[in-house]
Coordinates of C-alpha atoms and ligand atoms in Angstrom, one line a residue:
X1 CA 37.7 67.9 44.9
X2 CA 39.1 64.6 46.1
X3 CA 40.9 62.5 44.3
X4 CA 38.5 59.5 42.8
X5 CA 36.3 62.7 41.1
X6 CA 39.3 62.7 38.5
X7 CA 38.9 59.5 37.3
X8 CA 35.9 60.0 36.0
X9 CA 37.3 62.4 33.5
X10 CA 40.2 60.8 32.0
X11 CA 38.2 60.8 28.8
X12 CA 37.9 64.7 29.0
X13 CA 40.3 66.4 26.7
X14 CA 41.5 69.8 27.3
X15 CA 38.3 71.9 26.2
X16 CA 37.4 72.3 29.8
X17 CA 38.8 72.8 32.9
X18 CA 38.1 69.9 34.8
X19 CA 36.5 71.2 38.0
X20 CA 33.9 73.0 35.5
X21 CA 31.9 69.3 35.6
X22 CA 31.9 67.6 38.9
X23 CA 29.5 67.5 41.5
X24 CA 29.7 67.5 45.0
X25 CA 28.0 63.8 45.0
X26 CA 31.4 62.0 44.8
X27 CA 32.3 60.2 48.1
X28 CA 35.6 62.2 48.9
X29 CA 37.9 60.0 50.6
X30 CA 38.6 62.8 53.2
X31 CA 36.4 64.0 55.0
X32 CA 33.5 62.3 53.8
X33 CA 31.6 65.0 52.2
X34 CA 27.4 64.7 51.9
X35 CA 26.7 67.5 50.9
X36 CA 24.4 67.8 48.2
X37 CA 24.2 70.2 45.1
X38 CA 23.1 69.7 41.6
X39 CA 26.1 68.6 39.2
X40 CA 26.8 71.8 37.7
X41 CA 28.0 72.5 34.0
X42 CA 29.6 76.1 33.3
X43 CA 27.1 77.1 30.4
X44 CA 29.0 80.6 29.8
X45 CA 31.9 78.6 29.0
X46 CA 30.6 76.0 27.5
X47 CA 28.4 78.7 24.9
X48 CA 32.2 80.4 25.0
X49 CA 33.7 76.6 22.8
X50 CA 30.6 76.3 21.0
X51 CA 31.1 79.9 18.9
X52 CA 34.8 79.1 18.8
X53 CA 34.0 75.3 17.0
X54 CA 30.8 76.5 15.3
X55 CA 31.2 80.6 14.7
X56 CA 28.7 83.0 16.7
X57 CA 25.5 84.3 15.1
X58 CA 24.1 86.6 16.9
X59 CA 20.9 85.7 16.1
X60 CA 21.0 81.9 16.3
X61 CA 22.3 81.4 19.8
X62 CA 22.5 77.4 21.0
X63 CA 20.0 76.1 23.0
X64 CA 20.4 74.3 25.9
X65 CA 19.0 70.5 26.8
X66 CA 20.1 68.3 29.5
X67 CA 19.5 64.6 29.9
X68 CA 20.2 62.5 32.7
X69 CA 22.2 59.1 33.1
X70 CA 20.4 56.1 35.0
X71 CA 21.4 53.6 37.8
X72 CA 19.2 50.6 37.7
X73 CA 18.0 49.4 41.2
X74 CA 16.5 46.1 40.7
X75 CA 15.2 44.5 37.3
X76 CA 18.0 43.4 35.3
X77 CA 18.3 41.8 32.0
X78 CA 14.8 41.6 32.3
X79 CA 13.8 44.4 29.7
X80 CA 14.2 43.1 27.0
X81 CA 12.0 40.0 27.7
X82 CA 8.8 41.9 28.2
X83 CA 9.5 42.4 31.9
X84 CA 9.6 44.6 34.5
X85 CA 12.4 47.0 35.9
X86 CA 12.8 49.8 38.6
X87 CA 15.8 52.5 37.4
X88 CA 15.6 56.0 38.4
X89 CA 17.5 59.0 36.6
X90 CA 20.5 60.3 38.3
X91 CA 22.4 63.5 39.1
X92 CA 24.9 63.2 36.3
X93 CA 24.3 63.8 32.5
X94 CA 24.8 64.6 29.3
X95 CA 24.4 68.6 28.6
X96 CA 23.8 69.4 24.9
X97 CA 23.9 72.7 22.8
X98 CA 22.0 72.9 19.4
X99 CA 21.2 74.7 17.2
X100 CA 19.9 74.7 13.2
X101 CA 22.2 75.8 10.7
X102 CA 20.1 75.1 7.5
X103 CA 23.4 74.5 5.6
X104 CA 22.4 71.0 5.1
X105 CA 26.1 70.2 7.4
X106 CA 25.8 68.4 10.3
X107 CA 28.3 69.5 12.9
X108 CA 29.1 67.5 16.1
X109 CA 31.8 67.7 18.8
X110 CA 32.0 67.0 22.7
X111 CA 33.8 68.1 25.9
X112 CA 34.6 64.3 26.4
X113 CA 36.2 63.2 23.6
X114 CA 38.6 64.1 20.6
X115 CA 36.7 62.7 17.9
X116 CA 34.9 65.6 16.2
X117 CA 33.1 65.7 12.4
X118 CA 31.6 67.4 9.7
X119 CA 29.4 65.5 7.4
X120 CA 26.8 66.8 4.9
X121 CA 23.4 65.3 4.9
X122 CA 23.6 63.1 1.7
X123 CA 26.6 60.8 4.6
X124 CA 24.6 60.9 7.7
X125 CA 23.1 57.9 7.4
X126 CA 26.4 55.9 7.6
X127 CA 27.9 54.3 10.9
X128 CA 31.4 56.7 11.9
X129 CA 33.2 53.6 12.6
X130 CA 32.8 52.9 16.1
X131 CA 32.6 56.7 17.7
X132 CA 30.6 58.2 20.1
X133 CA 28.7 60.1 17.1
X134 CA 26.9 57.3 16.2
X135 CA 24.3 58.0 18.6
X136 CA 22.9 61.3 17.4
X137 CA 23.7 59.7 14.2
X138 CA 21.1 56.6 14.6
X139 CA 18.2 59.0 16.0
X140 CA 19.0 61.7 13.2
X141 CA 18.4 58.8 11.0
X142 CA 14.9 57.3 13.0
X143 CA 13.8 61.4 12.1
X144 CA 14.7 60.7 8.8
X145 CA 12.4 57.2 8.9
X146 CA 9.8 58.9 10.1
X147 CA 9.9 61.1 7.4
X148 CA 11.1 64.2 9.2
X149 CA 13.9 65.5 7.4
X150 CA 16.5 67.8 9.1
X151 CA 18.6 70.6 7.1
X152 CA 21.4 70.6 8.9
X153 CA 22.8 70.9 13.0
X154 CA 25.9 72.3 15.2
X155 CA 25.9 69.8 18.0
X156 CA 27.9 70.4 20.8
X157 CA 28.0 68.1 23.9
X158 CA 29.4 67.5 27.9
X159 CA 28.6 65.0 29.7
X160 CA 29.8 63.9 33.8
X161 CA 28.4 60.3 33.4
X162 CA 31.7 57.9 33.7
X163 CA 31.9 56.2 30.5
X164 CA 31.2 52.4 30.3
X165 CA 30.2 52.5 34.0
X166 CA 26.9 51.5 32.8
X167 CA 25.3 54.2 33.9
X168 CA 23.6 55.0 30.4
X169 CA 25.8 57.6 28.8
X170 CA 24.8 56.6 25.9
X171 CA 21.2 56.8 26.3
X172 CA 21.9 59.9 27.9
X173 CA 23.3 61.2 24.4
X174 CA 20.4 59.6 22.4
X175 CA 17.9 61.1 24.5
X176 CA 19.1 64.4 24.8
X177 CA 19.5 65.4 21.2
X178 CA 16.1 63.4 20.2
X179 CA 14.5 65.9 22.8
X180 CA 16.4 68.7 21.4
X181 CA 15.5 67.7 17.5
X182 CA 12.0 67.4 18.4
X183 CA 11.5 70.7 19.7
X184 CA 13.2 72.5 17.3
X185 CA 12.3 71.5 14.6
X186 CA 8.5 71.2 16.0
X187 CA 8.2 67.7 15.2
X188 CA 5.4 67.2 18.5
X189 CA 6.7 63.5 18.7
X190 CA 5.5 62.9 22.5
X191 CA 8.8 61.7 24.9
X192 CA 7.7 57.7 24.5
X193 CA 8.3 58.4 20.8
X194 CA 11.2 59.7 21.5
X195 CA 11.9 56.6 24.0
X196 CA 11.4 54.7 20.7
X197 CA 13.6 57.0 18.4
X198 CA 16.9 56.6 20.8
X199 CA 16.2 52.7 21.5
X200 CA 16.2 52.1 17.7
X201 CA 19.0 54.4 17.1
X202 CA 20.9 52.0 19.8
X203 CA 19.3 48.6 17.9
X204 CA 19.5 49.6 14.9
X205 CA 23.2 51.8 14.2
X206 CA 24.6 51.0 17.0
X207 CA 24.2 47.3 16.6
X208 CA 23.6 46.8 20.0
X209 CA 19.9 45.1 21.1
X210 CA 19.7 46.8 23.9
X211 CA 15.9 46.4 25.2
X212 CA 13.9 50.3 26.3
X213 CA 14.9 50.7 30.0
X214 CA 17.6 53.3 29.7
X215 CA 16.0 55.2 27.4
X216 CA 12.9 55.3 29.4
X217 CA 14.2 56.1 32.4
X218 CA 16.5 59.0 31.1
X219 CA 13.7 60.1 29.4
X220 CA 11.1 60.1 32.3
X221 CA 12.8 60.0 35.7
X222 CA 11.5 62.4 38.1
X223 CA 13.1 63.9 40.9
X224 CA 13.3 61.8 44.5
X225 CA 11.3 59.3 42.4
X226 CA 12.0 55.6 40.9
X227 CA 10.2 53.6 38.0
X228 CA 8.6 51.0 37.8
X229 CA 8.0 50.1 34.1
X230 CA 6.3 47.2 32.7
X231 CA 8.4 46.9 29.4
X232 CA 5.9 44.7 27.6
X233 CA 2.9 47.1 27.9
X234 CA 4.8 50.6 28.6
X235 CA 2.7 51.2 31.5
X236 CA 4.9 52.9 34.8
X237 CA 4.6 54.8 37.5
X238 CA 6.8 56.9 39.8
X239 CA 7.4 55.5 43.0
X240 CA 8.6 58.0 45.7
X241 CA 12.3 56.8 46.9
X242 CA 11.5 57.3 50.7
X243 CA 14.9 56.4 51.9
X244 CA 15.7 58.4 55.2
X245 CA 18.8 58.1 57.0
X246 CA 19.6 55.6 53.9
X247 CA 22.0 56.4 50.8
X248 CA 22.5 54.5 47.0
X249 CA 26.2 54.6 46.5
X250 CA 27.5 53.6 43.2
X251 CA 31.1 52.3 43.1
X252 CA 32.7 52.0 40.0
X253 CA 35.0 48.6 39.6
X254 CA 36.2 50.2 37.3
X255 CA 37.1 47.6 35.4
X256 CA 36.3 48.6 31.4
X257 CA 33.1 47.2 30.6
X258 CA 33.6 47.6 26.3
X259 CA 29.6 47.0 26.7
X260 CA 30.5 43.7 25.9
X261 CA 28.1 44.0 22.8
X262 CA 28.4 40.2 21.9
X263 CA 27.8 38.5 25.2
X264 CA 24.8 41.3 25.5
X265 CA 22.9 40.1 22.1
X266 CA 24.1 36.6 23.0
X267 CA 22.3 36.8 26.0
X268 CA 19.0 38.2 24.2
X269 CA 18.9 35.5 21.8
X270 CA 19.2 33.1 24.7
X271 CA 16.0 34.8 26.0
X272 CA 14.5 34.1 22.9
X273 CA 15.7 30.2 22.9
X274 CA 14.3 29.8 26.0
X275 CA 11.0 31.5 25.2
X276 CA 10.6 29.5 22.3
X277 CA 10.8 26.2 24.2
X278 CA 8.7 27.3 27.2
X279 CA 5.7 28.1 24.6
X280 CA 5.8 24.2 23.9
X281 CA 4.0 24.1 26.8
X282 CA 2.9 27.3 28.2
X283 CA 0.9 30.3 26.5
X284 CA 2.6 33.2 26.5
X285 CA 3.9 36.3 24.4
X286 CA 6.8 36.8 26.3
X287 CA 9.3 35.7 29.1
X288 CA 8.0 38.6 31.2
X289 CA 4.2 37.4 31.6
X290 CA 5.9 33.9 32.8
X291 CA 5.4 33.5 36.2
X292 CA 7.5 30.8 38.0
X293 CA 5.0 28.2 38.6
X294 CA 3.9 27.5 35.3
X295 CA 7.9 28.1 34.6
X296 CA 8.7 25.4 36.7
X297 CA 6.3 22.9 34.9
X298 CA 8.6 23.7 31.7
X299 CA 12.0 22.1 33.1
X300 CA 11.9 18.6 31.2
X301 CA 12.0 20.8 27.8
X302 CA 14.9 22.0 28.4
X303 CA 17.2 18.7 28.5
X304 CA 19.4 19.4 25.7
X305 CA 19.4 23.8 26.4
X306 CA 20.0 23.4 30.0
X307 CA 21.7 27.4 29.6
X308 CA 18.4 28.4 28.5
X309 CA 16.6 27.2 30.8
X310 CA 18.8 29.0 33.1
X311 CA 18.6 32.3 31.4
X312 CA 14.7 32.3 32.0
X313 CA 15.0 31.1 35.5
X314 CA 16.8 34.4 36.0
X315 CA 14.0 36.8 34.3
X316 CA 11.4 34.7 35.8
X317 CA 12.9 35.3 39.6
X318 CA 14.1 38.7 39.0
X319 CA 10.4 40.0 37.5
X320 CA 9.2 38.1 40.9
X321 CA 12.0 40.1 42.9
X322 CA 11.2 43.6 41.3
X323 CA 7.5 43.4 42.8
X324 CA 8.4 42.4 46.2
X325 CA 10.9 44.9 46.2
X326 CA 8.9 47.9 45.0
X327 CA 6.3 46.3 47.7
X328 CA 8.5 46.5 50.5
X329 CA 10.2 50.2 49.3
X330 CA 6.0 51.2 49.5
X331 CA 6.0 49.3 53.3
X332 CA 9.0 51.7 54.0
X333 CA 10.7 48.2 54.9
X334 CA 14.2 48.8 53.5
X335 CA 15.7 45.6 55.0
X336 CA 13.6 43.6 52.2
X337 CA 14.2 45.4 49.6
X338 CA 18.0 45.5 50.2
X339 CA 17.4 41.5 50.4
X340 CA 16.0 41.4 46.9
X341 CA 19.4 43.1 45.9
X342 CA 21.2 40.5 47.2
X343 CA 18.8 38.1 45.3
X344 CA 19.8 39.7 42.2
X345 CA 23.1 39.8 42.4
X346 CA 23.4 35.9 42.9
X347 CA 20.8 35.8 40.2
X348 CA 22.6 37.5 37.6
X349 CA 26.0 35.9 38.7
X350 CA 24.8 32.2 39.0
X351 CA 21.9 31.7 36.3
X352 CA 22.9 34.8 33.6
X353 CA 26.5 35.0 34.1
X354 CA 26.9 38.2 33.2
X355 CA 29.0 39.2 36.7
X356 CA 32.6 39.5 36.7
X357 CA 35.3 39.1 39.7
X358 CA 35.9 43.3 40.2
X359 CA 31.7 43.1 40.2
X360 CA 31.6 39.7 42.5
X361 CA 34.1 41.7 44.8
X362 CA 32.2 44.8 45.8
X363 CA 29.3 43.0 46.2
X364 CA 31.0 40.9 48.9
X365 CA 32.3 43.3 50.5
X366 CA 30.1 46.0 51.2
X367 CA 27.6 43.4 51.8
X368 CA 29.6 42.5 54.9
X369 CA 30.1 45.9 55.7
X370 CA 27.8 47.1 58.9
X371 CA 24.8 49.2 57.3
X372 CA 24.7 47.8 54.1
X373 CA 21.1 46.7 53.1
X374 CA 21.4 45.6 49.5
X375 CA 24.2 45.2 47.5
X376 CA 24.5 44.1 43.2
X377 CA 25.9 45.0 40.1
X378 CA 23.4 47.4 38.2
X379 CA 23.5 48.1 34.6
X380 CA 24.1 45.0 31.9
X381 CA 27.3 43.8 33.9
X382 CA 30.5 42.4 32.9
X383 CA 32.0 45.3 34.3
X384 CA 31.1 48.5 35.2
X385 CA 29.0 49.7 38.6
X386 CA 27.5 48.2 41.6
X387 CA 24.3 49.8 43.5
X388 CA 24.2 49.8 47.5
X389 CA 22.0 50.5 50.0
X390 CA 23.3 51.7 53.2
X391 CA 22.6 53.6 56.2
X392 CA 24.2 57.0 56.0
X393 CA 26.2 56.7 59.5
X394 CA 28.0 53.4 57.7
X395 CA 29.4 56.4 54.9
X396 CA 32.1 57.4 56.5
X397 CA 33.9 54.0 57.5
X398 CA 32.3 52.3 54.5
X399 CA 34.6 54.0 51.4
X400 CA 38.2 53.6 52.5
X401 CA 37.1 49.7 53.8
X402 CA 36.0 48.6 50.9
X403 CA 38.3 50.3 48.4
X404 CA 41.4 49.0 50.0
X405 CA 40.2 45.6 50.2
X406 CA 39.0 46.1 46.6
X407 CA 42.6 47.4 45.4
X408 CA 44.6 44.5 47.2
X409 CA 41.7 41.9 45.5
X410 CA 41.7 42.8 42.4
X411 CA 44.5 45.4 41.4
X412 CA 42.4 47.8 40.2
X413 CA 40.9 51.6 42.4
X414 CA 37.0 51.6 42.6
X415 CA 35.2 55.0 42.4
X416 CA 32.3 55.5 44.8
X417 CA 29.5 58.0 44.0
X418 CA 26.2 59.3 46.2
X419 CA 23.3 59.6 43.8
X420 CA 20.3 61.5 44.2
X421 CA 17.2 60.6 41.7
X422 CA 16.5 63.4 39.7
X423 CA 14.4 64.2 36.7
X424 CA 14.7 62.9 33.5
X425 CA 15.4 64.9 30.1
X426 CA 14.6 68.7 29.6
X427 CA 15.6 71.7 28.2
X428 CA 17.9 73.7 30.5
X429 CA 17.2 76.9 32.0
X430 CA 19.6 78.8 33.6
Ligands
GLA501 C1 21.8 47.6 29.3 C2 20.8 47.7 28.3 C3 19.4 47.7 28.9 C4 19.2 46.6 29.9 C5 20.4 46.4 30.8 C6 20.3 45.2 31.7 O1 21.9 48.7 30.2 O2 20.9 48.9 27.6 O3 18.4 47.7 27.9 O4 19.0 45.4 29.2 O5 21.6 46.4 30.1 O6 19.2 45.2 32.5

């Protein structure tokens, strides 16, 4: 295990050895290792800390779901307009083990952090402060809207997603114990209801108005595949990620993205300023059906919001970007879709201003490094990861150039990952 795989975990407490969660995906800084094998979770000894928190019954065993993280490749900020977007699941996740207690108590603790609790059911409806239980918390309570009422749950959950990486923990939490609620307790909600369950547990305890991406895509991704999701309409499909000789590469700026929740829900009511004052003029529902020519007729409106009208010049060229770049990834013509990246990354840093220097950094320089197609922040910024595309022979020069250069810009030690796209939520068998 190299170094940079232990920074992920410095939010793990001492429940589990350490080595019990990684994968082999991590960039090691010596030798470069590509080998690939699924992230692995110990189940024995994970069953093993869930009868010593919760007490074994012999016969009420846990049950086993898994739900993916998400890197975005192109299509950001864009979701929550109505647009379009292009995230595929990855290989890291959020394991969970359930089962019912019918005590009416509602038990939760995780591998990854301290905070554990107890509540009964009549105090389940009410935020924990800020803690990592308000997300099985907020879709609890969407069962509850929906009139399915729960009598009670021992929760326990692990997850090797790096927290506030932006890389969808969180949904990854939210999706997993919807999945895990629905089944068993037989509610048949299909998995876009449950899409809808963990994006208004997000909205609506969390606070944060996230739009339905992350939720989707942990929910639906599909193995070797991207998505490309119309978030007005719902409609997708599963694109096949034909990459090669090619790699994505996450790196971590690691740089603590607090998912800046006010600068996010600033950012959405911007959207909405802006959509306001383009239907002056132009007939739409959304920012997402705008398409930049009839934008473009809009600009004089915009005199006294000219950050509006910036806002919506990013979601109108990134919806254009997401097409061509899906259109090129179908051409097998990798060169214009690593393009569009780029495109994005000035995009989001120029006209939405959600970049950040650690972010602006690794773009710049793995873009100049030799084999790098595409590079941008992915995820909703001010902080956290940046997606590349590069050749695989550029792997083993690429890591140690751009983290030193990173360290002596900025201070701080980026973490660089391989991803492979893998399936979306399930239950796990072992
Ligand atoms: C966060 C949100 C998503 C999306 C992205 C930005 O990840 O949860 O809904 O808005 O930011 O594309």
């Amino acid at each position: 295990m190299g170094i940079l795989i232990h920074a992920l975990y410095t939010d793990t407490k001492d429940i589990l050895p350490q080595n019990h969660l990684t994968s082999t995906h991590s960039l090691s800084r010596k030798p470069i290792n590509m080998t690939h094998s699924s992230a692995s979770f110990d189940l024995p000894q994970l069953e093993r800390l869930f009868n010593e928190k919760f007490g074994e019954q012999i016969d009420n065993s846990p049950v086993s779901f898994h739900a993916p993280g998400r890197v975005n490749l192109i299509g950001e900020h864009t979701d929550y307009t109505g647009g379009m977007v292009f995230p595929c699941a990855i290989d890291r996740g959020t394991l969970l083990l359930i089962r019912r207690n019918n005590t009416n108590q509602f038990r939760f603790a995780s591998t990854n952090f301290d905070f554990s609790t107890e509540l009964p059911a009549a105090e389940i409806s009410k935020a924990q402060g800020d803690s990592w239980v308000n997300y099985p918390l907020g879709v609890i309570d969407q069962f509850k809207k929906r009139g399915i009422n729960l009598d009670g749950l021992d929760c326990l959950y692990s997850g090797n997603v790096p927290n506030g990486a932006g890389l969808s923990s969180s949904a990854s939490i939210e999706v997993v114990t919807a999945f895990a609620i629905n089944e068993l307790f037989n509610a048949s909600l299909d998995n876009i209801e449950l899409v809808k369950i963990s994006q208004a547990a997000e909205n609506e305890f969390v606070g944060m108005q996230c739009g339905i991406m992350d939720q989707f895509a942990v929910a639906m991704g599909k193995q070797n595949h991207a998505l490309m999701l119309n978030c007005q309409t719902l409609h997708y499909r599963h694109v096949p990620l034909n990459l090669d000789d090619h790699a994505i590469v996450l790196i971590n700026t690691n740089q603590r993205r607090e998912l800046n929740e006010s600068a996010y829900n600033d950012r959405v009511a911007e959207c909405q300023r802006a959509l306001t004052i383009v239907q002056q003029r132009v007939d739409v529902n959304s920012l997402g059906e705008l398409r930049m020519e009839d934008f473009e007729t809009t600009e004089d409106l915009f005199t006294d919001d000219p950050l509006a009208y910036r806002r919506a010049r990013h979601v109108c060229s990134e919806n254009t970007r997401v097409t061509a770049a899906v259109d090129a990834l179908e051409n097998n013509d990798l060169n214009a879709f690593g393009a569009m990246m780029k495109q994005s990354h000035q995009s989001l840093r120029d006209d939405f201003e959600v970049s950040s220097k650690p972010l602006d950094t690794l773009v710049d320089l793995a873009s100049k490094h030799p084999g790098v197609l595409g590079a941008r922040l992915t995820g909703a910024g001010f902080g956290g990861c940046t997606v590349n595309l590069m050749h695989q022979d550029a792997l083993a020069t690429f890591e140690n150039a751009v983290a030193n250069d990173y360290q002596q810009a900025t201070g701080l030690t980026a973490d660089f990952y391989i991803i492979k796209p893998s399936d979306g939520v399930g239950e796990m068998t072992s």
